[in-house]
Amino acid sequence: MVPALRDFGGGAFGIYIHVPFCATRCGYCDFNTYTAGELGTSASPQSWFEALRGELSTAAERFADFPTPTPAVETVFVGGGTPSLLGADGLANVLSAIRDNFTLAPGAEVTTESNPESTSPEFFERLLAGGFTRVSLGMQSAAAHVLKILDRTHTPGRAVSAAREARAAGFEHVNLDLIYGTPGETDADLDASLDAVLSAGVDHVSAYSLIVEDGTALARRVRRGELPAPDDDVLAARYERIDNRLSAAGLHWYEVSNWAANDAARCRHNLGYWDGGDWLGAGPGAHSHVGGVRWWNVKHPARYADRVTLGGLPAAGWEALTADEQYTERVMLTVRLRTGLPLADLDAAGREAAAGVVADGLAVQQGSRLMLTDRGRLLADGVVRTLLG
C-alpha cells in the first residue's frame, strides 16, 4: 500500500511498463531482468501479463478517488528487459490493457524498447498497427569485440538494419542507444559506430558512458584485473567526439545524454521524468511518482504477481518527498536539459553558487535560466553538487 498517495501533481502524466524478461543476461546490466533459466516455472510472460492487467486496474481505481480527475496519458514507455520478446501482438496487448484502464491523450507518444535480434519487418509493421509511435533499439556498438565484452548477442549491423526496417514500416521516430568507453573500444570503433548510426536515418540517439555496476559480471571481471575500468579522460574525449559528429549531422543535444533531429523527435516520456511530471510505473520493480509520492514495486515476477492478487498496489516501499528532496531532484534533473534551470527555482545559496558556476565557465546565464556550456556538460554532476552546496 501507499498511504501517502493523495492526488496528482499537475504535470504531464505518463505510464512506464517494465517487462522483466531477457533471452540472456548482459554482463554490464544491473536492471531488474530475468532469463527463462533463472525464473524456471515460477513466472512466465503470461503470468506477468495477467498481473500487469491487475495492477493497472488497481492503480486506475486508486487514482479515481483523487480530488483531481485522472489526466489523459501523454506518454507510454515499455522498457525492460527485452519487451520485443513479447512479440508485436504481445506488446499490442499491453497497450490495450492500458487503454482498458486509462485514456490516452490525442497524439500520445507510445514507445517500446526492442532488441535488434528479436525484431523483423513484420514485427515493426504489426507494432505500428497496434498503436506504437516510437521505437528505441539497443545498438551499443558496431564493433564485434566491443559487443562481446558487453555480452550483447546481436551481430554488428543488425541494429542499423532494424532501424531501417522500423522506418520503412512507417515509424517516424526511431532511437538508437550507444554505450561508449567499453574496455578495448578505440576511437576508430566509436567512429564506425557513429557512421552506422548516421547511416540508419534515425531521428534520435542516446549515448551513455559505460558504468561498471556492482554485482554485475563486468564488475567482477574488472575487479579480477581481466578488464581495465573505464578512464574518465577517455570518456570525456569520447563524449565530445559523439557530440561533434551528431551535431554536424543535424542531431542536437537536448539532455546531456540525448540528441534529437528536432523538437518532435525528443523523447516526451523522458522529458516528463526530467520536468518533474507524474508517472505510473507498472510491472516488477517499476518505480512510480505521483503528486510528490514515490513508490517502487516488488522485484521478482512471481512475488509481484502474488502481491497483485492480494489487492492494492504491489509496492515494496514508498516515500513522500520532502520539500528539500523535491528541490534537490528539480536541480539535479533540470540542469541537464538544454533549456536550462530557471534561476527562480534556486534558493539564495543556489543562486550564489550559480554565479560561481558561470564564472568557472561551466554554465551561462541566458535571461532567467542557467544553461550548461559544452565543458559544463562534461562536469554536469559536479555542477549539481556545487548548486546544492
PDB file of N, CA, C and O in Angstrom, residues 1-2 4-5 279 286-297 315 317-322 325-326 329 332-333:
ATOM      1  N   MET A   1       0.838  -1.197   0.000  1.00  0.00           N
ATOM      2  CA  MET A   1       0.000   0.000   0.000  1.00  0.00           C
ATOM      3  C   MET A   1       0.878   1.254   0.000  1.00  0.00           C
ATOM      4  O   MET A   1       2.019   1.226   0.431  1.00  0.00           O
ATOM      5  N   VAL A   2       0.279   2.351  -0.470  1.00  0.00           N
ATOM      6  CA  VAL A   2       0.981   3.630  -0.495  1.00  0.00           C
ATOM      7  C   VAL A   2       0.050   4.653   0.174  1.00  0.00           C
ATOM      8  O   VAL A   2      -0.647   5.415  -0.504  1.00  0.00           O
ATOM      9  N   ALA A   4       0.331   7.505   1.612  1.00  0.00           N
ATOM     10  CA  ALA A   4       0.504   8.948   1.443  1.00  0.00           C
ATOM     11  C   ALA A   4      -0.032   9.457   0.107  1.00  0.00           C
ATOM     12  O   ALA A   4      -0.078  10.668  -0.120  1.00  0.00           O
ATOM     13  N   LEU A   5      -0.450   8.551  -0.777  1.00  0.00           N
ATOM     14  CA  LEU A   5      -0.880   8.927  -2.114  1.00  0.00           C
ATOM     15  C   LEU A   5      -2.233   9.627  -2.048  1.00  0.00           C
ATOM     16  O   LEU A   5      -3.226   9.026  -1.624  1.00  0.00           O
ATOM     17  N   TRP A 279       4.088   9.879 -13.073  1.00  0.00           N
ATOM     18  CA  TRP A 279       4.038   8.672 -13.884  1.00  0.00           C
ATOM     19  C   TRP A 279       3.730   7.461 -13.018  1.00  0.00           C
ATOM     20  O   TRP A 279       4.105   7.393 -11.852  1.00  0.00           O
ATOM     21  N   ALA A 286       9.142  -1.777 -10.987  1.00  0.00           N
ATOM     22  CA  ALA A 286       8.921  -0.462 -11.588  1.00  0.00           C
ATOM     23  C   ALA A 286       8.743   0.596 -10.505  1.00  0.00           C
ATOM     24  O   ALA A 286       8.183   0.338  -9.444  1.00  0.00           O
ATOM     25  N   HIS A 287       9.218   1.806 -10.798  1.00  0.00           N
ATOM     26  CA  HIS A 287       9.094   2.951  -9.896  1.00  0.00           C
ATOM     27  C   HIS A 287       8.020   3.897 -10.412  1.00  0.00           C
ATOM     28  O   HIS A 287       7.889   4.102 -11.621  1.00  0.00           O
ATOM     29  N   SER A 288       7.276   4.492  -9.482  1.00  0.00           N
ATOM     30  CA  SER A 288       6.231   5.455  -9.817  1.00  0.00           C
ATOM     31  C   SER A 288       6.481   6.753  -9.066  1.00  0.00           C
ATOM     32  O   SER A 288       7.149   6.777  -8.024  1.00  0.00           O
ATOM     33  N   HIS A 289       5.904   7.830  -9.587  1.00  0.00           N
ATOM     34  CA  HIS A 289       5.952   9.132  -8.905  1.00  0.00           C
ATOM     35  C   HIS A 289       4.667   9.880  -9.228  1.00  0.00           C
ATOM     36  O   HIS A 289       4.383  10.181 -10.395  1.00  0.00           O
ATOM     37  N   VAL A 290       3.870  10.132  -8.210  1.00  0.00           N
ATOM     38  CA  VAL A 290       2.606  10.842  -8.392  1.00  0.00           C
ATOM     39  C   VAL A 290       2.420  11.810  -7.230  1.00  0.00           C
ATOM     40  O   VAL A 290       2.427  11.399  -6.065  1.00  0.00           O
ATOM     41  N   GLY A 291       2.271  13.077  -7.544  1.00  0.00           N
ATOM     42  CA  GLY A 291       1.977  14.070  -6.525  1.00  0.00           C
ATOM     43  C   GLY A 291       2.996  14.155  -5.410  1.00  0.00           C
ATOM     44  O   GLY A 291       2.638  14.369  -4.246  1.00  0.00           O
ATOM     45  N   GLY A 292       4.276  13.997  -5.745  1.00  0.00           N
ATOM     46  CA  GLY A 292       5.320  14.090  -4.733  1.00  0.00           C
ATOM     47  C   GLY A 292       5.513  12.840  -3.907  1.00  0.00           C
ATOM     48  O   GLY A 292       6.277  12.839  -2.940  1.00  0.00           O
ATOM     49  N   VAL A 293       4.844  11.755  -4.285  1.00  0.00           N
ATOM     50  CA  VAL A 293       4.996  10.463  -3.604  1.00  0.00           C
ATOM     51  C   VAL A 293       5.634   9.482  -4.585  1.00  0.00           C
ATOM     52  O   VAL A 293       5.210   9.368  -5.743  1.00  0.00           O
ATOM     53  N   ARG A 294       6.674   8.797  -4.137  1.00  0.00           N
ATOM     54  CA  ARG A 294       7.352   7.803  -4.962  1.00  0.00           C
ATOM     55  C   ARG A 294       7.167   6.430  -4.327  1.00  0.00           C
ATOM     56  O   ARG A 294       7.238   6.284  -3.106  1.00  0.00           O
ATOM     57  N   TRP A 295       6.921   5.431  -5.176  1.00  0.00           N
ATOM     58  CA  TRP A 295       6.891   4.055  -4.676  1.00  0.00           C
ATOM     59  C   TRP A 295       7.500   3.127  -5.709  1.00  0.00           C
ATOM     60  O   TRP A 295       7.638   3.472  -6.870  1.00  0.00           O
ATOM     61  N   TRP A 296       7.911   1.955  -5.242  1.00  0.00           N
ATOM     62  CA  TRP A 296       8.580   1.000  -6.115  1.00  0.00           C
ATOM     63  C   TRP A 296       8.025  -0.386  -5.824  1.00  0.00           C
ATOM     64  O   TRP A 296       7.760  -0.760  -4.686  1.00  0.00           O
ATOM     65  N   ASN A 297       7.836  -1.134  -6.894  1.00  0.00           N
ATOM     66  CA  ASN A 297       7.202  -2.454  -6.796  1.00  0.00           C
ATOM     67  C   ASN A 297       8.187  -3.533  -6.354  1.00  0.00           C
ATOM     68  O   ASN A 297       9.405  -3.387  -6.523  1.00  0.00           O
ATOM     69  N   ALA A 315       3.507  -2.528  -4.020  1.00  0.00           N
ATOM     70  CA  ALA A 315       4.684  -1.736  -3.663  1.00  0.00           C
ATOM     71  C   ALA A 315       5.532  -2.459  -2.632  1.00  0.00           C
ATOM     72  O   ALA A 315       5.017  -3.018  -1.659  1.00  0.00           O
ATOM     73  N   GLY A 317       7.940  -0.545  -1.229  1.00  0.00           N
ATOM     74  CA  GLY A 317       8.207   0.571  -0.338  1.00  0.00           C
ATOM     75  C   GLY A 317       7.739   1.857  -0.977  1.00  0.00           C
ATOM     76  O   GLY A 317       7.401   1.902  -2.166  1.00  0.00           O
ATOM     77  N   TRP A 318       7.704   2.920  -0.189  1.00  0.00           N
ATOM     78  CA  TRP A 318       7.273   4.209  -0.705  1.00  0.00           C
ATOM     79  C   TRP A 318       7.873   5.318   0.146  1.00  0.00           C
ATOM     80  O   TRP A 318       8.353   5.080   1.254  1.00  0.00           O
ATOM     81  N   GLU A 319       7.852   6.536  -0.406  1.00  0.00           N
ATOM     82  CA  GLU A 319       8.301   7.694   0.334  1.00  0.00           C
ATOM     83  C   GLU A 319       7.581   8.929  -0.169  1.00  0.00           C
ATOM     84  O   GLU A 319       7.317   9.057  -1.371  1.00  0.00           O
ATOM     85  N   ALA A 320       7.220   9.800   0.764  1.00  0.00           N
ATOM     86  CA  ALA A 320       6.669  11.106   0.419  1.00  0.00           C
ATOM     87  C   ALA A 320       7.836  12.088   0.425  1.00  0.00           C
ATOM     88  O   ALA A 320       8.478  12.297   1.454  1.00  0.00           O
ATOM     89  N   LEU A 321       8.138  12.657  -0.728  1.00  0.00           N
ATOM     90  CA  LEU A 321       9.301  13.526  -0.854  1.00  0.00           C
ATOM     91  C   LEU A 321       9.090  14.820  -0.079  1.00  0.00           C
ATOM     92  O   LEU A 321       8.037  15.467  -0.197  1.00  0.00           O
ATOM     93  N   THR A 322      10.090  15.192   0.701  1.00  0.00           N
ATOM     94  CA  THR A 322      10.039  16.462   1.415  1.00  0.00           C
ATOM     95  C   THR A 322      10.304  17.599   0.437  1.00  0.00           C
ATOM     96  O   THR A 322      10.741  17.394  -0.706  1.00  0.00           O
ATOM     97  N   GLU A 325      13.866  17.461  -0.609  1.00  0.00           N
ATOM     98  CA  GLU A 325      14.148  16.395  -1.571  1.00  0.00           C
ATOM     99  C   GLU A 325      13.629  16.756  -2.954  1.00  0.00           C
ATOM    100  O   GLU A 325      14.289  16.477  -3.971  1.00  0.00           O
ATOM    101  N   GLN A 326      12.466  17.375  -3.030  1.00  0.00           N
ATOM    102  CA  GLN A 326      11.938  17.794  -4.326  1.00  0.00           C
ATOM    103  C   GLN A 326      12.818  18.887  -4.942  1.00  0.00           C
ATOM    104  O   GLN A 326      13.031  18.893  -6.166  1.00  0.00           O
ATOM    105  N   GLU A 329      15.941  17.149  -6.415  1.00  0.00           N
ATOM    106  CA  GLU A 329      15.663  16.455  -7.674  1.00  0.00           C
ATOM    107  C   GLU A 329      15.430  17.443  -8.808  1.00  0.00           C
ATOM    108  O   GLU A 329      15.848  17.205  -9.945  1.00  0.00           O
ATOM    109  N   MET A 332      18.849  18.668  -9.857  1.00  0.00           N
ATOM    110  CA  MET A 332      19.647  17.579 -10.407  1.00  0.00           C
ATOM    111  C   MET A 332      19.213  17.214 -11.826  1.00  0.00           C
ATOM    112  O   MET A 332      20.050  16.922 -12.695  1.00  0.00           O
ATOM    113  N   LEU A 333      17.904  17.244 -12.092  1.00  0.00           N
ATOM    114  CA  LEU A 333      17.391  16.814 -13.390  1.00  0.00           C
ATOM    115  C   LEU A 333      17.323  17.965 -14.395  1.00  0.00           C
ATOM    116  O   LEU A 333      17.695  17.809 -15.555  1.00  0.00           O
TER     117      LEU A 333
END
